[in-house]
Amino acid sequence: MATKVRSEAPDGGWGWMIVLAAFIQSALVFGVLRSFGVFFVAFVEHFSETASSVSWITSMAVAVQQFCSPVASALSTYFGARSVVMLGSVISSLGLALASLATSLLHLYLSIGLLSGFGWALVFTPSVAAVSRYFSRRRTLAMGLAFTGVGISSFVFSPLFQYLLDEYTWRGALLIIAAMMLNLLACGALIRPLTLKEDLVAGPELEVAAGSRCPASCRLLLNLLDLPLLRHLPFLTFVLVITLINAGYFVPYFHLVAHARSIGFDQYQAAFLMSATAIADLAGRLVSGWFADRRRLRLVHVLALWTSLTGLSLVLIPFGRHYAVLMLVGVAYGFFSGALTPVVFSLLPEIVGIGRIYGALGLLQMLESVGGLLGAPISGWLRDATGNYTASFVVAGGFLLVASLVLFGLPSALPCVSGGGRTLTPAPALEDEYQPVATGNGPAVARPTPGQPGNAATINGQDV
């Protein structure tokens, strides 16, 4: 039976349903993580634990979500994104349901931190990769629309969770949120299998050879995790850029309210500052998608623009001593930081090729987590050492300004490279490695060796 292979991404059609699925998953995954602070006081009081101990619940969940992304990528390559997202929905829901039965903080670490965190990894990585595969020309706009779910849910979930906490206590609230997570099953079901021309392996030189240096099982693992990307210089350069961005990107979420309070503004003014920043973040994601897809600039230059402006706005935050000025700088930060997010995930397929998006996205998520884990502690240490937040914001902005310069180490950023920012030099494959034929959102199967019968693949109706 022939497998229909598309020569290019649909760039619409059912792809908009994939965007809807990604919108819902981003709202449920990161909206819950951003709003989980509502349970903070309840956990501290119920378990009689320190604030730092309780903080490890969400920190562990985020870390597991990022570090387990390569596992999600490997499973998606082999079994397809649909099955993996649906499995992630069940696991994340199970973790939250078990958390409602917790009798100690350790139980919350294991249920929410490990189990739900792993489930969220299985949901997020395949969903984002699916959007990348369904879109090419309008990919950044599609990404921007998908990630608006984070901003919208952040507004809705915080008061909703507080209401659930007041009405049903934290145990009942966690059970209800666990039920909400099962909506991700529908998101997974929306992801239709899609096979692109780039998924097919060209050339017999990549077949399993007799006397190969690496066992077949080892080569299969290398391909599923796409570890050869770790020697692909453009990909490693991009990983460095995103790691530097992460080191400074999240600092305002930890310290902007505290900074506003420390210079004399009351708690309501500080809270409204964060709300205005979140609204600007939402607008930035949409404007960025529209602007990038007009292709007036190369995508790498668009990312460099938003990154440098985000870094500059971070550097300017300590100089906003008047509320109007601080509000203006905060809104600028929200807009620019929101604008760079969809561009990051749109540029990655152009660096490694759409056929390797699952492995690349998994490795990127795992490696970039170093920046996110170090950024907040460095910022806090600078606050303790200097007695104010000036150095914290300046250093955070410096990380992003350096990242914008490192971006010009990518081949497509150079004027002499043509192609308008399209796919760069393909990542190298290991010699004699086993290469499955990825079906995009279905099981990967080995390409038959020459002379052996096998299923034909068709591109636009023609056998290949």
Short mmCIF file of N, CA, C and O in Angstrom, two decimals, residues 125-218:
data_model
loop_
_atom_site.label_atom_id
_atom_site.label_comp_id
_atom_site.label_asym_id
_atom_site.label_seq_id
_atom_site.Cartn_x
_atom_site.Cartn_y
_atom_site.Cartn_z
N THR A 125 6.25 18.92 23.19
CA THR A 125 7.19 18.78 22.08
C THR A 125 6.53 18.29 20.79
O THR A 125 6.70 18.90 19.73
N PRO A 126 5.73 17.21 20.81
CA PRO A 126 5.09 16.78 19.56
C PRO A 126 4.09 17.80 19.01
O PRO A 126 3.94 17.93 17.79
N SER A 127 3.40 18.52 19.90
CA SER A 127 2.41 19.49 19.43
C SER A 127 3.07 20.63 18.67
O SER A 127 2.60 21.04 17.60
N VAL A 128 4.17 21.16 19.21
CA VAL A 128 4.88 22.25 18.55
C VAL A 128 5.50 21.76 17.24
O VAL A 128 5.45 22.45 16.22
N ALA A 129 6.06 20.55 17.26
CA ALA A 129 6.64 20.00 16.04
C ALA A 129 5.58 19.80 14.96
O ALA A 129 5.84 20.02 13.77
N ALA A 130 4.38 19.41 15.36
CA ALA A 130 3.31 19.20 14.39
C ALA A 130 2.94 20.51 13.69
O ALA A 130 2.68 20.52 12.48
N VAL A 131 2.90 21.61 14.43
CA VAL A 131 2.62 22.91 13.82
C VAL A 131 3.71 23.25 12.80
O VAL A 131 3.42 23.73 11.69
N SER A 132 4.97 23.00 13.15
CA SER A 132 6.09 23.27 12.23
C SER A 132 5.95 22.47 10.95
O SER A 132 6.27 22.96 9.86
N ARG A 133 5.47 21.23 11.06
CA ARG A 133 5.39 20.36 9.89
C ARG A 133 4.24 20.76 8.98
O ARG A 133 4.32 20.56 7.77
N TYR A 134 3.17 21.30 9.52
CA TYR A 134 2.00 21.64 8.71
C TYR A 134 2.11 23.01 8.04
O TYR A 134 1.29 23.34 7.19
N PHE A 135 3.10 23.82 8.45
CA PHE A 135 3.22 25.16 7.90
C PHE A 135 4.65 25.42 7.44
O PHE A 135 5.61 24.91 8.02
N SER A 136 4.77 26.24 6.41
CA SER A 136 6.09 26.66 5.92
C SER A 136 6.09 28.18 5.76
O SER A 136 6.74 28.89 6.53
N ARG A 137 5.35 28.70 4.79
CA ARG A 137 5.33 30.14 4.54
C ARG A 137 4.71 30.92 5.69
O ARG A 137 5.16 32.00 6.03
N ARG A 138 3.67 30.36 6.31
CA ARG A 138 2.97 31.04 7.40
C ARG A 138 3.29 30.40 8.76
O ARG A 138 2.49 30.46 9.68
N ARG A 139 4.46 29.81 8.86
CA ARG A 139 4.81 29.07 10.08
C ARG A 139 4.88 29.97 11.31
O ARG A 139 4.39 29.61 12.39
N THR A 140 5.48 31.14 11.19
CA THR A 140 5.64 32.01 12.36
C THR A 140 4.29 32.52 12.86
O THR A 140 4.05 32.60 14.07
N LEU A 141 3.39 32.85 11.94
CA LEU A 141 2.05 33.27 12.34
C LEU A 141 1.33 32.14 13.06
O LEU A 141 0.67 32.36 14.09
N ALA A 142 1.46 30.92 12.52
CA ALA A 142 0.82 29.77 13.16
C ALA A 142 1.37 29.55 14.57
O ALA A 142 0.62 29.27 15.51
N MET A 143 2.69 29.69 14.71
CA MET A 143 3.31 29.55 16.03
C MET A 143 2.82 30.64 16.98
O MET A 143 2.54 30.38 18.16
N GLY A 144 2.74 31.86 16.48
CA GLY A 144 2.27 32.96 17.31
C GLY A 144 0.87 32.73 17.81
O GLY A 144 0.56 32.95 18.99
N LEU A 145 -0.03 32.25 16.93
CA LEU A 145 -1.40 31.96 17.34
C LEU A 145 -1.44 30.83 18.36
O LEU A 145 -2.22 30.88 19.33
N ALA A 146 -0.62 29.81 18.15
CA ALA A 146 -0.61 28.67 19.07
C ALA A 146 -0.17 29.08 20.48
O ALA A 146 -0.75 28.66 21.48
N PHE A 147 0.84 29.95 20.56
CA PHE A 147 1.39 30.32 21.86
C PHE A 147 0.61 31.43 22.56
O PHE A 147 0.92 31.77 23.70
N THR A 148 -0.39 32.00 21.90
CA THR A 148 -1.24 32.96 22.61
C THR A 148 -2.05 32.27 23.70
O THR A 148 -2.55 32.93 24.62
N GLY A 149 -2.16 30.96 23.63
CA GLY A 149 -2.86 30.22 24.67
C GLY A 149 -2.24 30.41 26.04
O GLY A 149 -2.93 30.40 27.06
N VAL A 150 -0.91 30.59 26.08
CA VAL A 150 -0.22 30.79 27.35
C VAL A 150 -0.68 32.08 28.02
O VAL A 150 -1.02 32.11 29.20
N GLY A 151 -0.72 33.18 27.24
CA GLY A 151 -1.10 34.46 27.81
C GLY A 151 -2.54 34.51 28.25
O GLY A 151 -2.87 35.00 29.34
N ILE A 152 -3.43 33.97 27.41
CA ILE A 152 -4.86 34.01 27.74
C ILE A 152 -5.16 33.18 28.98
O ILE A 152 -5.87 33.60 29.90
N SER A 153 -4.58 31.98 29.05
CA SER A 153 -4.85 31.10 30.20
C SER A 153 -4.26 31.66 31.48
O SER A 153 -4.78 31.41 32.57
N SER A 154 -3.17 32.43 31.38
CA SER A 154 -2.58 33.03 32.58
C SER A 154 -3.55 33.99 33.24
O SER A 154 -3.59 34.11 34.47
N PHE A 155 -4.36 34.71 32.43
CA PHE A 155 -5.37 35.61 32.97
C PHE A 155 -6.52 34.82 33.61
O PHE A 155 -7.03 35.19 34.66
N VAL A 156 -6.92 33.74 32.95
CA VAL A 156 -8.13 33.01 33.36
C VAL A 156 -7.86 32.08 34.54
O VAL A 156 -8.67 31.98 35.48
N PHE A 157 -6.73 31.37 34.51
CA PHE A 157 -6.51 30.30 35.47
C PHE A 157 -6.25 30.78 36.89
O PHE A 157 -6.66 30.12 37.85
N SER A 158 -5.55 31.89 37.05
CA SER A 158 -5.24 32.34 38.41
C SER A 158 -6.51 32.59 39.23
O SER A 158 -6.66 32.03 40.33
N PRO A 159 -7.47 33.40 38.75
CA PRO A 159 -8.71 33.55 39.53
C PRO A 159 -9.54 32.28 39.60
O PRO A 159 -10.19 32.01 40.60
N LEU A 160 -9.51 31.47 38.53
CA LEU A 160 -10.26 30.22 38.53
C LEU A 160 -9.72 29.27 39.59
O LEU A 160 -10.48 28.67 40.37
N PHE A 161 -8.40 29.11 39.65
CA PHE A 161 -7.79 28.22 40.63
C PHE A 161 -8.04 28.71 42.06
O PHE A 161 -8.22 27.91 42.98
N GLN A 162 -8.04 30.03 42.23
CA GLN A 162 -8.32 30.58 43.56
C GLN A 162 -9.76 30.25 43.98
O GLN A 162 -10.02 29.90 45.14
N TYR A 163 -10.68 30.35 43.04
CA TYR A 163 -12.08 30.00 43.33
C TYR A 163 -12.20 28.51 43.69
O TYR A 163 -12.88 28.14 44.66
N LEU A 164 -11.55 27.65 42.91
CA LEU A 164 -11.59 26.22 43.19
C LEU A 164 -10.98 25.91 44.55
O LEU A 164 -11.47 25.04 45.29
N LEU A 165 -9.90 26.60 44.87
CA LEU A 165 -9.24 26.41 46.16
C LEU A 165 -10.15 26.80 47.32
O LEU A 165 -10.24 26.10 48.34
N ASP A 166 -10.86 27.92 47.15
CA ASP A 166 -11.76 28.39 48.20
C ASP A 166 -12.98 27.47 48.36
O ASP A 166 -13.46 27.25 49.49
N GLU A 167 -13.47 26.92 47.26
CA GLU A 167 -14.69 26.13 47.30
C GLU A 167 -14.45 24.66 47.65
O GLU A 167 -15.26 24.04 48.35
N TYR A 168 -13.35 24.08 47.15
CA TYR A 168 -13.16 22.63 47.26
C TYR A 168 -11.88 22.23 47.98
O TYR A 168 -11.55 21.04 48.01
N THR A 169 -11.14 23.18 48.53
CA THR A 169 -9.82 22.97 49.14
C THR A 169 -8.83 22.55 48.06
O THR A 169 -9.21 22.27 46.90
N TRP A 170 -7.57 22.45 48.41
CA TRP A 170 -6.56 22.18 47.39
C TRP A 170 -6.69 20.77 46.81
O TRP A 170 -6.35 20.53 45.65
N ARG A 171 -7.17 19.84 47.61
CA ARG A 171 -7.32 18.46 47.09
C ARG A 171 -8.40 18.41 46.00
O ARG A 171 -8.20 17.82 44.93
N GLY A 172 -9.54 19.01 46.25
CA GLY A 172 -10.60 19.03 45.25
C GLY A 172 -10.21 19.82 44.02
O GLY A 172 -10.54 19.43 42.88
N ALA A 173 -9.48 20.92 44.22
CA ALA A 173 -9.03 21.74 43.09
C ALA A 173 -8.10 20.94 42.19
O ALA A 173 -8.20 21.01 40.96
N LEU A 174 -7.19 20.17 42.77
CA LEU A 174 -6.26 19.37 41.97
C LEU A 174 -7.00 18.30 41.18
O LEU A 174 -6.62 17.98 40.04
N LEU A 175 -8.05 17.72 41.75
CA LEU A 175 -8.84 16.73 41.01
C LEU A 175 -9.52 17.36 39.80
O LEU A 175 -9.57 16.75 38.72
N ILE A 176 -10.03 18.56 39.97
CA ILE A 176 -10.69 19.24 38.86
C ILE A 176 -9.68 19.59 37.76
O ILE A 176 -9.96 19.43 36.57
N ILE A 177 -8.50 20.06 38.16
CA ILE A 177 -7.46 20.38 37.17
C ILE A 177 -7.01 19.11 36.46
O ILE A 177 -6.72 19.11 35.26
N ALA A 178 -6.96 17.98 37.20
CA ALA A 178 -6.62 16.69 36.57
C ALA A 178 -7.62 16.34 35.48
O ALA A 178 -7.25 15.85 34.40
N ALA A 179 -8.90 16.60 35.75
CA ALA A 179 -9.93 16.35 34.73
C ALA A 179 -9.75 17.28 33.54
O ALA A 179 -9.95 16.87 32.38
N MET A 180 -9.37 18.54 33.80
CA MET A 180 -9.13 19.48 32.70
C MET A 180 -8.03 18.97 31.78
O MET A 180 -8.08 19.16 30.56
N MET A 181 -7.01 18.31 32.35
CA MET A 181 -5.89 17.81 31.55
C MET A 181 -6.32 16.76 30.53
O MET A 181 -5.65 16.55 29.52
N LEU A 182 -7.42 16.08 30.81
CA LEU A 182 -7.89 15.05 29.87
C LEU A 182 -8.37 15.66 28.56
O LEU A 182 -8.56 14.94 27.58
N ASN A 183 -8.60 16.98 28.54
CA ASN A 183 -8.93 17.64 27.27
C ASN A 183 -7.79 17.54 26.27
O ASN A 183 -8.00 17.70 25.05
N LEU A 184 -6.59 17.29 26.77
CA LEU A 184 -5.45 17.12 25.87
C LEU A 184 -5.58 15.86 25.02
O LEU A 184 -4.90 15.73 24.00
N LEU A 185 -6.43 14.91 25.45
CA LEU A 185 -6.70 13.75 24.60
C LEU A 185 -7.28 14.18 23.26
O LEU A 185 -6.91 13.66 22.20
N ALA A 186 -8.21 15.14 23.32
CA ALA A 186 -8.81 15.64 22.08
C ALA A 186 -7.77 16.36 21.23
O ALA A 186 -7.77 16.26 20.00
N CYS A 187 -6.86 17.08 21.89
CA CYS A 187 -5.79 17.77 21.15
C CYS A 187 -4.92 16.77 20.40
O CYS A 187 -4.56 16.98 19.23
N GLY A 188 -4.58 15.68 21.07
CA GLY A 188 -3.78 14.65 20.41
C GLY A 188 -4.52 14.02 19.24
O GLY A 188 -3.94 13.74 18.18
N ALA A 189 -5.83 13.79 19.41
CA ALA A 189 -6.62 13.16 18.34
C ALA A 189 -6.69 14.04 17.10
O ALA A 189 -6.87 13.53 15.99
N LEU A 190 -6.56 15.35 17.25
CA LEU A 190 -6.61 16.27 16.12
C LEU A 190 -5.37 16.21 15.23
O LEU A 190 -5.39 16.67 14.09
N ILE A 191 -4.26 15.66 15.76
CA ILE A 191 -3.00 15.65 15.01
C ILE A 191 -3.01 14.50 14.00
O ILE A 191 -2.78 13.34 14.34
N ARG A 192 -3.31 14.82 12.75
CA ARG A 192 -3.33 13.81 11.70
C ARG A 192 -1.91 13.49 11.23
O ARG A 192 -1.05 14.37 11.18
N PRO A 193 -1.66 12.23 10.87
CA PRO A 193 -0.35 11.89 10.32
C PRO A 193 -0.06 12.67 9.04
O PRO A 193 -0.95 12.88 8.21
N LEU A 194 1.18 13.10 8.90
CA LEU A 194 1.60 13.87 7.72
C LEU A 194 3.01 13.44 7.35
O LEU A 194 3.92 13.50 8.17
N THR A 195 3.18 12.97 6.12
CA THR A 195 4.49 12.58 5.63
C THR A 195 4.96 13.57 4.58
O THR A 195 4.27 13.81 3.59
N LEU A 196 6.12 14.15 4.80
CA LEU A 196 6.71 15.11 3.87
C LEU A 196 7.87 14.48 3.13
O LEU A 196 8.46 13.48 3.59
N LYS A 197 8.21 15.08 2.02
CA LYS A 197 9.30 14.55 1.19
C LYS A 197 10.60 14.47 1.97
O LYS A 197 11.39 13.54 1.80
N GLU A 198 10.83 15.45 2.86
CA GLU A 198 12.07 15.49 3.63
C GLU A 198 12.20 14.34 4.62
O GLU A 198 13.29 14.05 5.11
N ASP A 199 11.07 13.66 4.92
CA ASP A 199 11.12 12.55 5.86
C ASP A 199 11.79 11.31 5.27
O ASP A 199 12.26 10.44 6.00
N LEU A 200 11.79 11.22 3.95
CA LEU A 200 12.32 10.03 3.30
C LEU A 200 13.84 10.07 3.27
O LEU A 200 14.45 11.11 3.10
N VAL A 201 14.43 8.94 3.44
CA VAL A 201 15.89 8.83 3.43
C VAL A 201 16.35 8.60 2.01
O VAL A 201 15.92 7.66 1.36
N ALA A 202 17.22 9.46 1.55
CA ALA A 202 17.72 9.35 0.17
C ALA A 202 19.06 8.64 0.17
O ALA A 202 19.95 8.98 0.92
N GLY A 203 19.16 7.65 -0.72
CA GLY A 203 20.47 7.02 -0.90
C GLY A 203 20.64 5.77 -0.06
O GLY A 203 20.25 5.72 1.09
N PRO A 204 21.25 4.71 -0.62
CA PRO A 204 21.44 3.45 0.07
C PRO A 204 22.62 3.46 1.02
O PRO A 204 22.83 2.51 1.74
N GLU A 205 23.44 4.55 1.04
CA GLU A 205 24.65 4.54 1.85
C GLU A 205 24.36 4.59 3.35
O GLU A 205 25.24 4.37 4.17
N LEU A 206 23.09 4.86 3.71
CA LEU A 206 22.75 4.95 5.12
C LEU A 206 22.17 3.65 5.65
O LEU A 206 21.73 3.58 6.78
N GLU A 207 22.19 2.59 4.83
CA GLU A 207 21.61 1.33 5.26
C GLU A 207 22.53 0.64 6.27
O GLU A 207 23.70 0.95 6.40
N VAL A 208 21.96 -0.33 6.99
CA VAL A 208 22.74 -1.10 7.95
C VAL A 208 23.75 -1.94 7.19
O VAL A 208 23.40 -2.70 6.30
N ALA A 209 24.97 -1.79 7.52
CA ALA A 209 26.03 -2.50 6.82
C ALA A 209 26.55 -3.65 7.68
O ALA A 209 26.57 -3.55 8.91
N ALA A 210 26.97 -4.70 7.03
CA ALA A 210 27.53 -5.83 7.75
C ALA A 210 28.83 -5.40 8.42
O ALA A 210 29.64 -4.69 7.84
N GLY A 211 29.04 -5.85 9.63
CA GLY A 211 30.26 -5.50 10.34
C GLY A 211 30.27 -4.06 10.82
O GLY A 211 31.34 -3.49 11.04
N SER A 212 29.12 -3.42 10.95
CA SER A 212 29.06 -2.04 11.41
C SER A 212 29.64 -1.92 12.81
O SER A 212 29.56 -2.84 13.62
N ARG A 213 30.20 -0.75 13.09
CA ARG A 213 30.86 -0.53 14.38
C ARG A 213 29.85 -0.48 15.52
O ARG A 213 30.18 -0.71 16.66
N CYS A 214 28.62 -0.14 15.25
CA CYS A 214 27.62 0.06 16.28
C CYS A 214 26.47 -0.92 16.07
O CYS A 214 26.01 -1.10 14.94
N PRO A 215 26.01 -1.60 17.13
CA PRO A 215 24.88 -2.53 16.98
C PRO A 215 23.65 -1.82 16.43
O PRO A 215 23.49 -0.61 16.56
N ALA A 216 22.77 -2.62 15.83
CA ALA A 216 21.56 -2.05 15.22
C ALA A 216 20.71 -1.31 16.25
O ALA A 216 20.14 -0.26 15.97
N SER A 217 20.61 -1.87 17.46
CA SER A 217 19.81 -1.21 18.50
C SER A 217 20.40 0.13 18.88
O SER A 217 19.67 1.10 19.15
N CYS A 218 21.73 0.21 18.89
CA CYS A 218 22.40 1.48 19.21
C CYS A 218 22.13 2.50 18.12
O CYS A 218 21.85 3.67 18.40
#
